[in-house]
């Protein structure tokens, strides 16, 4: 299946030092680094393995461990820590070559200062206060992107920050290996779902290619009755089927067709090694229904998806699905659909024509069939539910022409104040931060699209870390956003990111 076991990935823990300390001190550095790495490795919130490396004391050793990290597929990132002083000219060659995500952990082996016992031996060993400053200088001098985490290594907050970054590093690893398939092209004349596929591959690593929808139709046609029966049994066990879809119901055949589409689509994705896909209701030639429940269930398995040909959102969804592996909460394709401006405060209703992932559902979804009213196909089967309430974020990706931009809004998902008995699609109702007017004004000023990735599993920090690793602009709309500052940030970022690309 598409879910990822993040324990297959490693973060390397590399302590830096210098030969002048002598073997006794270096032995302590090694021992302490092992203890810290083992503690991080055992921390349940960190989903990857943390593997300690020997203390590096020379430019050659540093260059080699960086090259080894780059060449090791299972290594998704490197944590460095300077227990003692590590003259940073020694890091130039290694950092210059390192392509894996980097985290600089600014910690100290002992938390407390032993006032009664402290002597120069202690001072010579517990030097991260200045050793890490030397490292920070060269990393900044070289323009090396990295996350900096400050705090004692035993503290939950320190570990949580490392955990968020390790998830981002797994997302980055996924992006380098991700292949996305488009069935059909973009919805005609829509601008925001377009983009530069070559530029995106250069920036994120992901490959985006196309297949004629007829290739998918062939895969769907090849599905056996037994495979359909198996899926129908799964639907009956997992969802509440409306009477028309139950055995003997008037639309039972449509349910079987939906299952056929699901099995054929999954088989196509598995055969092609695809982790994400798009479709569009404008190009369904030979498909009897727009994939509804099929897409919903494939998302729940971990596939990325974007509707109306939106491959950028499909890519982002897959990356965020991998990052969120094992966390409580869900992650879904989403669209800002309609507002309740009369509510105090105003609310955003997020939904889509069909394709919302049941991983965000508050309760057992209802499996229903309704006309689509667009596209001219047979009525599609879909799962209908309300999203679970609580804090979440929506993240968008847009193409600024010469680069990508990520845009994030922190939101609070609320229960619908009244039932929505006639709305035939899954939905989420939320209050955006800091308030409706500021959030929407900032979103529009940033050029934010209507499609997003919604997640109640990941928090802002993991997305910030991913953007840092990817070198992509991230604009945050949260509790502290003001329009005046946001407008300035847009202008300043525009200048920075243009200059940062060089010529
Ligand atoms: Mn849409």
XYZ file of C-alpha atoms and ligand atoms in Angstrom:
504
model
C 0.000 0.000 0.000
C 0.905 3.627 -0.161
C 1.398 4.292 3.542
C 4.995 4.819 4.561
C 6.840 3.197 7.384
C 9.014 6.104 8.451
C 11.197 3.788 10.534
C 12.875 2.781 7.302
C 14.484 6.232 7.308
C 17.465 7.484 9.277
C 18.581 10.809 10.602
C 22.324 10.919 11.160
C 23.605 12.518 14.341
C 27.063 13.990 13.713
C 29.021 15.507 16.613
C 31.830 17.868 15.684
C 35.045 18.441 17.641
C 38.771 19.001 17.212
C 41.925 16.936 17.703
C 43.462 19.373 20.186
C 41.146 18.164 22.927
C 42.952 14.834 23.151
C 41.648 11.305 23.368
C 40.109 11.505 26.826
C 37.905 14.493 26.037
C 37.067 13.116 22.601
C 36.027 9.870 24.248
C 33.576 11.832 26.378
C 32.256 13.669 23.313
C 31.655 10.344 21.604
C 29.987 8.838 24.654
C 27.723 11.848 25.207
C 26.769 12.023 21.533
C 25.785 8.356 21.654
C 23.637 8.996 24.695
C 21.861 11.946 23.100
C 21.332 10.145 19.790
C 19.978 7.085 21.598
C 17.549 9.263 23.534
C 16.324 10.902 20.348
C 16.147 7.529 18.624
C 13.974 6.239 21.447
C 11.738 9.311 21.574
C 8.304 8.136 20.442
C 7.473 11.447 18.751
C 10.456 11.145 16.390
C 9.227 8.738 13.692
C 12.596 7.927 12.103
C 15.696 6.202 13.441
C 18.426 8.450 14.802
C 21.855 6.988 14.031
C 24.957 8.351 15.724
C 28.120 8.838 13.677
C 31.710 8.976 14.958
C 32.944 12.347 16.212
C 34.348 14.309 13.263
C 37.527 16.237 13.992
C 38.948 17.037 10.556
C 37.814 18.651 7.323
C 38.349 15.351 5.564
C 36.174 13.402 8.015
C 33.433 16.041 7.751
C 33.519 16.007 3.957
C 33.325 12.217 3.969
C 30.392 11.931 6.372
C 28.456 14.549 4.374
C 29.165 12.695 1.127
C 28.161 9.417 2.772
C 24.872 10.963 3.959
C 24.167 12.210 0.441
C 24.884 8.776 -0.985
C 22.769 6.829 1.504
C 19.157 6.473 0.320
C 17.792 5.681 3.777
C 19.383 8.818 5.283
C 16.831 11.634 5.024
C 18.704 14.268 7.005
C 21.660 15.183 9.192
C 21.718 16.644 12.720
C 24.949 18.315 13.780
C 26.002 19.304 17.287
C 29.231 20.881 18.524
C 29.745 19.551 22.045
C 33.181 21.167 21.940
C 34.678 23.726 19.627
C 34.985 22.568 16.013
C 36.872 25.132 13.938
C 34.414 25.815 11.177
C 36.760 26.138 8.237
C 36.759 22.365 8.620
C 33.064 22.375 7.710
C 33.305 24.353 4.470
C 33.922 21.452 2.097
C 31.385 19.177 3.745
C 28.601 21.751 4.021
C 29.303 22.930 0.500
C 28.566 19.462 -0.812
C 25.775 18.360 1.550
C 22.421 18.057 -0.188
C 20.448 16.313 2.573
C 18.344 18.409 4.978
C 20.340 19.809 7.887
C 19.353 20.471 11.486
C 21.700 22.266 13.839
C 20.926 21.133 17.369
C 22.088 23.718 19.867
C 22.038 21.742 23.069
C 24.394 20.964 25.913
C 25.099 17.550 27.354
C 24.438 18.605 30.947
C 21.486 20.832 31.621
C 22.655 22.392 34.872
C 25.803 24.350 35.559
C 27.680 22.593 38.421
C 28.596 25.708 40.334
C 30.365 23.897 43.174
C 32.433 21.587 40.958
C 33.025 23.431 37.737
C 36.657 23.521 36.641
C 38.557 23.945 33.355
C 38.097 20.283 32.394
C 34.359 20.848 32.546
C 34.702 24.108 30.630
C 36.756 22.431 27.901
C 34.098 19.798 27.308
C 30.792 21.647 27.696
C 31.430 24.231 25.024
C 28.412 24.172 22.751
C 27.627 27.742 23.840
C 30.551 28.864 21.719
C 31.195 25.782 19.576
C 27.729 26.008 18.072
C 28.209 29.730 17.469
C 31.271 28.947 15.372
C 29.211 26.454 13.369
C 26.318 28.882 13.012
C 28.680 31.463 11.596
C 29.969 29.292 8.790
C 26.526 27.919 7.941
C 25.161 31.443 7.650
C 28.289 32.702 5.876
C 27.763 29.941 3.286
C 24.005 30.427 3.072
C 23.285 26.850 4.152
C 19.568 26.286 4.748
C 18.990 24.529 8.046
C 16.689 24.333 11.006
C 18.141 25.470 14.301
C 16.728 23.868 17.437
C 17.726 25.243 20.831
C 17.100 23.460 24.101
C 18.194 20.599 26.299
C 17.953 17.317 24.423
C 15.831 15.730 27.142
C 13.113 18.384 26.902
C 9.861 17.390 25.143
C 9.729 20.740 23.333
C 13.212 20.168 21.894
C 12.261 16.707 20.734
C 8.997 17.939 19.262
C 10.870 20.447 17.124
C 13.279 17.759 15.943
C 10.293 15.493 15.259
C 8.610 18.123 13.070
C 11.802 18.553 11.066
C 12.313 14.800 10.710
C 8.817 14.571 9.210
C 9.647 17.391 6.816
C 12.848 15.558 5.880
C 10.790 12.434 5.113
C 8.498 14.590 2.959
C 11.508 15.935 1.108
C 12.804 12.412 0.555
C 9.397 11.450 -0.821
C 9.362 14.448 -3.158
C 12.694 13.356 -4.657
C 11.203 9.984 -5.478
C 7.619 10.959 -6.301
C 6.002 10.327 -9.638
C 2.617 11.912 -10.363
C 0.248 10.984 -13.167
C -2.252 13.340 -14.774
C -5.359 11.882 -16.398
C -6.385 14.546 -18.830
C -5.137 18.101 -18.713
C -6.074 21.147 -16.722
C -9.707 22.220 -16.462
C -10.088 24.500 -19.437
C -9.133 28.150 -18.906
C -8.385 27.799 -15.192
C -5.182 29.684 -14.336
C -4.203 28.840 -10.781
C -3.991 25.081 -11.333
C -1.447 25.554 -14.132
C 2.265 25.592 -13.548
C 5.758 24.839 -14.692
C 6.351 21.103 -14.433
C 10.010 21.340 -15.338
C 10.612 24.094 -12.791
C 8.741 22.126 -10.139
C 10.812 19.029 -10.792
C 13.985 21.099 -10.523
C 12.772 22.598 -7.253
C 11.018 19.686 -5.538
C 12.297 16.637 -7.402
C 8.837 15.350 -8.274
C 8.094 14.080 -11.776
C 4.708 14.991 -13.294
C 3.612 13.238 -16.464
C 0.437 12.379 -18.285
C -1.539 9.403 -19.506
C -4.488 9.447 -21.830
C -7.608 8.665 -19.824
C -8.122 5.740 -22.218
C -5.178 3.971 -20.569
C -7.026 4.254 -17.259
C -10.254 3.051 -18.883
C -8.414 -0.084 -20.061
C -7.215 -0.737 -16.526
C -10.758 -0.295 -15.192
C -12.176 -2.623 -17.844
C -9.757 -5.335 -16.760
C -11.065 -5.448 -13.157
C -12.556 -8.823 -12.179
C -15.972 -9.306 -10.589
C -14.238 -10.875 -7.599
C -12.194 -7.718 -7.035
C -15.404 -5.672 -7.180
C -17.114 -8.014 -4.692
C -14.205 -7.594 -2.309
C -14.421 -3.808 -2.430
C -18.204 -3.827 -2.016
C -17.782 -5.906 1.141
C -15.263 -3.360 2.398
C -17.682 -0.500 1.650
C -20.454 -2.289 3.534
C -18.200 -2.835 6.538
C -16.759 0.685 6.587
C -19.632 3.013 5.669
C -23.362 3.452 6.045
C -24.818 2.784 2.603
C -27.954 4.649 1.579
C -30.781 2.232 0.608
C -30.315 2.776 -3.137
C -26.742 1.447 -2.873
C -27.565 -1.538 -0.680
C -27.960 -5.038 -2.068
C -31.042 -5.000 -4.277
C -31.144 -1.197 -4.266
C -31.946 0.816 -7.378
C -28.374 2.097 -7.763
C -26.480 -1.025 -6.764
C -24.958 -1.212 -10.250
C -23.554 2.305 -9.836
C -21.854 1.168 -6.624
C -20.319 -1.773 -8.484
C -19.149 0.614 -11.201
C -17.610 2.882 -8.555
C -15.782 -0.112 -7.103
C -14.583 -1.092 -10.576
C -13.179 2.416 -11.036
C -11.443 2.223 -7.657
C -9.821 -1.136 -8.393
C -8.758 -0.099 -11.888
C -7.355 3.215 -10.712
C -5.421 1.607 -7.866
C -4.024 -1.016 -10.184
C -2.948 1.648 -12.668
C -1.205 3.668 -9.951
C 0.508 0.607 -8.499
C 1.696 -0.626 -11.881
C 3.054 2.778 -12.814
C 4.635 3.460 -9.417
C 2.628 6.660 -9.029
C 2.150 8.310 -5.635
C -0.261 11.007 -6.764
C -2.747 11.653 -9.553
C -5.105 14.196 -11.028
C -8.243 13.946 -13.092
C -10.755 16.387 -14.492
C -14.475 16.098 -15.100
C -13.848 17.651 -18.518
C -11.871 14.652 -19.699
C -13.512 11.402 -18.677
C -13.820 9.819 -22.087
C -14.872 6.198 -21.566
C -15.302 6.593 -17.784
C -18.917 6.247 -16.672
C -18.564 8.222 -13.424
C -16.196 10.884 -12.220
C -14.102 8.955 -9.656
C -15.594 9.892 -6.284
C -15.387 7.228 -3.615
C -12.399 5.795 -5.491
C -10.429 9.011 -5.130
C -11.559 9.446 -1.540
C -10.377 5.980 -0.560
C -7.106 6.265 -2.467
C -6.398 9.509 -0.621
C -7.119 7.721 2.649
C -4.514 5.131 1.630
C -1.951 7.884 1.201
C -2.146 8.887 -2.458
C -1.941 12.522 -3.420
C -4.789 13.910 -5.489
C -5.706 17.133 -7.228
C -8.997 17.766 -9.026
C -9.393 19.611 -12.324
C -5.851 18.745 -13.311
C -4.330 20.383 -10.236
C -1.058 18.457 -10.122
C 0.662 20.907 -7.761
C -1.900 20.232 -5.031
C -1.731 16.499 -5.765
C 2.035 16.606 -5.198
C 1.711 18.631 -1.997
C -0.964 16.295 -0.666
C 1.212 13.234 -1.210
C 4.194 14.889 0.465
C 2.067 15.942 3.436
C 0.506 12.470 3.677
C 3.997 11.007 4.068
C 4.972 13.689 6.578
C 1.843 12.935 8.623
C 2.383 9.174 8.772
C 1.262 7.770 12.097
C -0.101 11.026 13.511
C -3.662 11.369 14.714
C -5.890 13.492 12.505
C -6.247 13.444 8.748
C -5.020 15.114 5.582
C -7.146 15.851 2.519
C -7.582 17.661 -0.735
C -9.798 20.671 -0.004
C -11.388 23.652 -1.651
C -12.676 26.909 -0.217
C -16.250 26.633 -1.403
C -18.733 28.988 0.214
C -19.113 31.289 3.245
C -21.383 31.912 6.163
C -20.919 35.653 6.402
C -23.832 35.983 8.794
C -22.163 33.820 11.418
C -20.215 35.560 14.173
C -17.404 35.076 13.451
C -17.876 34.285 9.729
C -17.174 30.730 8.605
C -15.626 29.085 5.546
C -17.251 25.941 4.192
C -14.598 23.755 2.583
C -15.614 20.859 0.369
C -15.274 19.604 -3.179
C -17.517 18.160 -5.846
C -16.724 14.698 -4.432
C -13.120 14.328 -3.464
C -12.556 14.893 0.247
C -10.475 12.320 2.139
C -12.314 10.337 4.838
C -9.195 10.512 7.037
C -10.590 13.847 8.282
C -14.107 12.524 9.006
C -15.632 13.009 12.439
C -17.666 9.799 12.239
C -18.459 6.847 9.995
C -19.044 8.272 6.482
C -22.288 7.821 4.640
C -21.938 6.252 1.179
C -24.326 8.037 -1.172
C -25.180 8.600 -4.814
C -26.358 11.903 -6.245
C -26.274 13.650 -9.610
C -23.142 15.735 -10.179
C -24.784 18.499 -12.198
C -21.581 19.058 -14.165
C -19.624 16.948 -16.652
C -22.561 15.032 -18.125
C -21.660 11.598 -16.707
C -23.601 9.033 -14.672
C -24.284 9.853 -11.029
C -21.115 9.277 -9.009
C -20.913 7.456 -5.690
C -19.250 9.407 -2.907
C -18.621 9.406 0.853
C -20.388 12.163 2.781
C -19.296 13.315 6.248
C -18.439 16.282 8.425
C -14.784 16.924 9.256
C -13.681 16.394 12.832
C -13.506 19.640 14.801
C -10.361 21.196 16.226
C -7.227 23.034 15.068
C -6.011 22.441 11.526
C -4.145 24.157 8.730
C -4.762 24.606 5.022
C -1.712 24.790 2.782
C -1.623 25.866 -0.852
C 1.024 25.843 -3.528
C 1.008 28.323 -6.381
C 3.254 28.971 -9.325
C 4.573 32.528 -9.432
C 6.030 32.005 -12.885
C 9.683 31.755 -11.977
C 9.179 29.928 -8.664
C 6.724 28.252 -6.314
C 5.053 29.819 -3.286
C 3.503 28.012 -0.322
C 0.692 29.690 1.555
C -0.639 28.497 4.902
C -3.611 29.484 7.031
C -4.168 28.251 10.560
C -7.822 27.451 11.131
C -10.232 26.080 13.720
C -12.662 23.496 12.408
C -16.076 23.854 14.043
C -19.223 21.775 14.088
C -21.929 22.962 11.691
C -24.367 25.104 13.694
C -27.211 23.330 11.892
C -27.364 20.081 9.885
C -26.766 20.209 6.119
C -29.139 17.431 5.029
C -29.189 18.371 1.349
C -25.462 18.889 0.839
C -24.332 15.715 -0.972
C -20.594 16.069 -0.323
C -18.131 15.805 2.543
C -17.291 19.133 4.125
C -15.376 21.033 6.756
C -16.521 24.256 8.363
C -13.871 26.521 9.859
C -12.874 29.859 11.295
C -9.618 31.112 9.792
C -7.023 32.885 11.939
C -6.556 35.616 12.850
C -10.088 36.499 11.681
C -12.130 35.988 8.539
C -11.496 39.364 6.914
C -7.761 39.452 7.566
C -7.274 35.825 6.527
C -9.158 36.206 3.263
C -7.600 39.562 2.408
C -4.123 38.163 3.008
C -4.936 34.998 1.058
C -6.118 36.991 -1.956
C -3.192 39.409 -1.752
C -0.835 36.434 -1.847
C -2.608 35.056 -4.923
C -3.732 32.004 -2.968
C -5.761 29.403 -4.905
C -9.097 27.812 -4.066
C -7.533 24.340 -3.809
C -5.555 23.479 -0.689
C -4.281 20.594 1.358
C -6.162 20.467 4.638
C -4.495 18.741 7.570
C -5.408 18.278 11.193
C -2.411 15.952 11.632
C 0.512 18.270 10.843
C 1.131 21.629 12.431
C 2.631 24.785 10.967
C 6.155 24.003 12.110
C 6.444 20.892 9.933
C 5.366 22.898 6.880
C 7.818 25.683 7.724
C 10.555 23.068 7.964
C 9.589 21.544 4.627
C 9.603 24.942 2.930
C 13.033 25.676 4.407
C 14.400 22.383 3.113
C 12.851 22.962 -0.309
C 13.971 26.584 -0.484
C 10.410 27.617 -1.304
C 8.743 30.765 0.003
C 6.177 30.134 2.729
C 3.654 32.773 3.728
C 1.840 32.156 7.006
C -1.525 33.550 7.941
C -1.988 32.957 11.645
C -2.905 34.604 14.928
C -0.237 37.275 14.477
C -0.982 38.255 10.873
C -1.787 41.887 10.121
C -2.488 43.138 6.615
C 0.095 45.905 6.870
C 2.910 43.491 7.746
C 1.674 40.852 5.323
C 1.700 43.310 2.418
C 5.251 44.267 3.310
C 6.249 40.628 3.540
C 4.859 40.019 0.058
C 6.892 42.881 -1.368
C 10.077 41.986 0.478
C 9.753 38.317 -0.408
C 9.217 39.154 -4.037
C 12.530 40.987 -4.058
C 14.346 38.355 -2.019
C 13.207 35.303 -3.943
C 13.905 36.927 -7.289
C 17.428 37.864 -6.182
C 18.016 34.497 -4.526
C 17.502 32.737 -7.846
C 20.488 34.505 -9.364
C 20.776 35.044 -13.062
Mn -11.913 22.240 -7.555
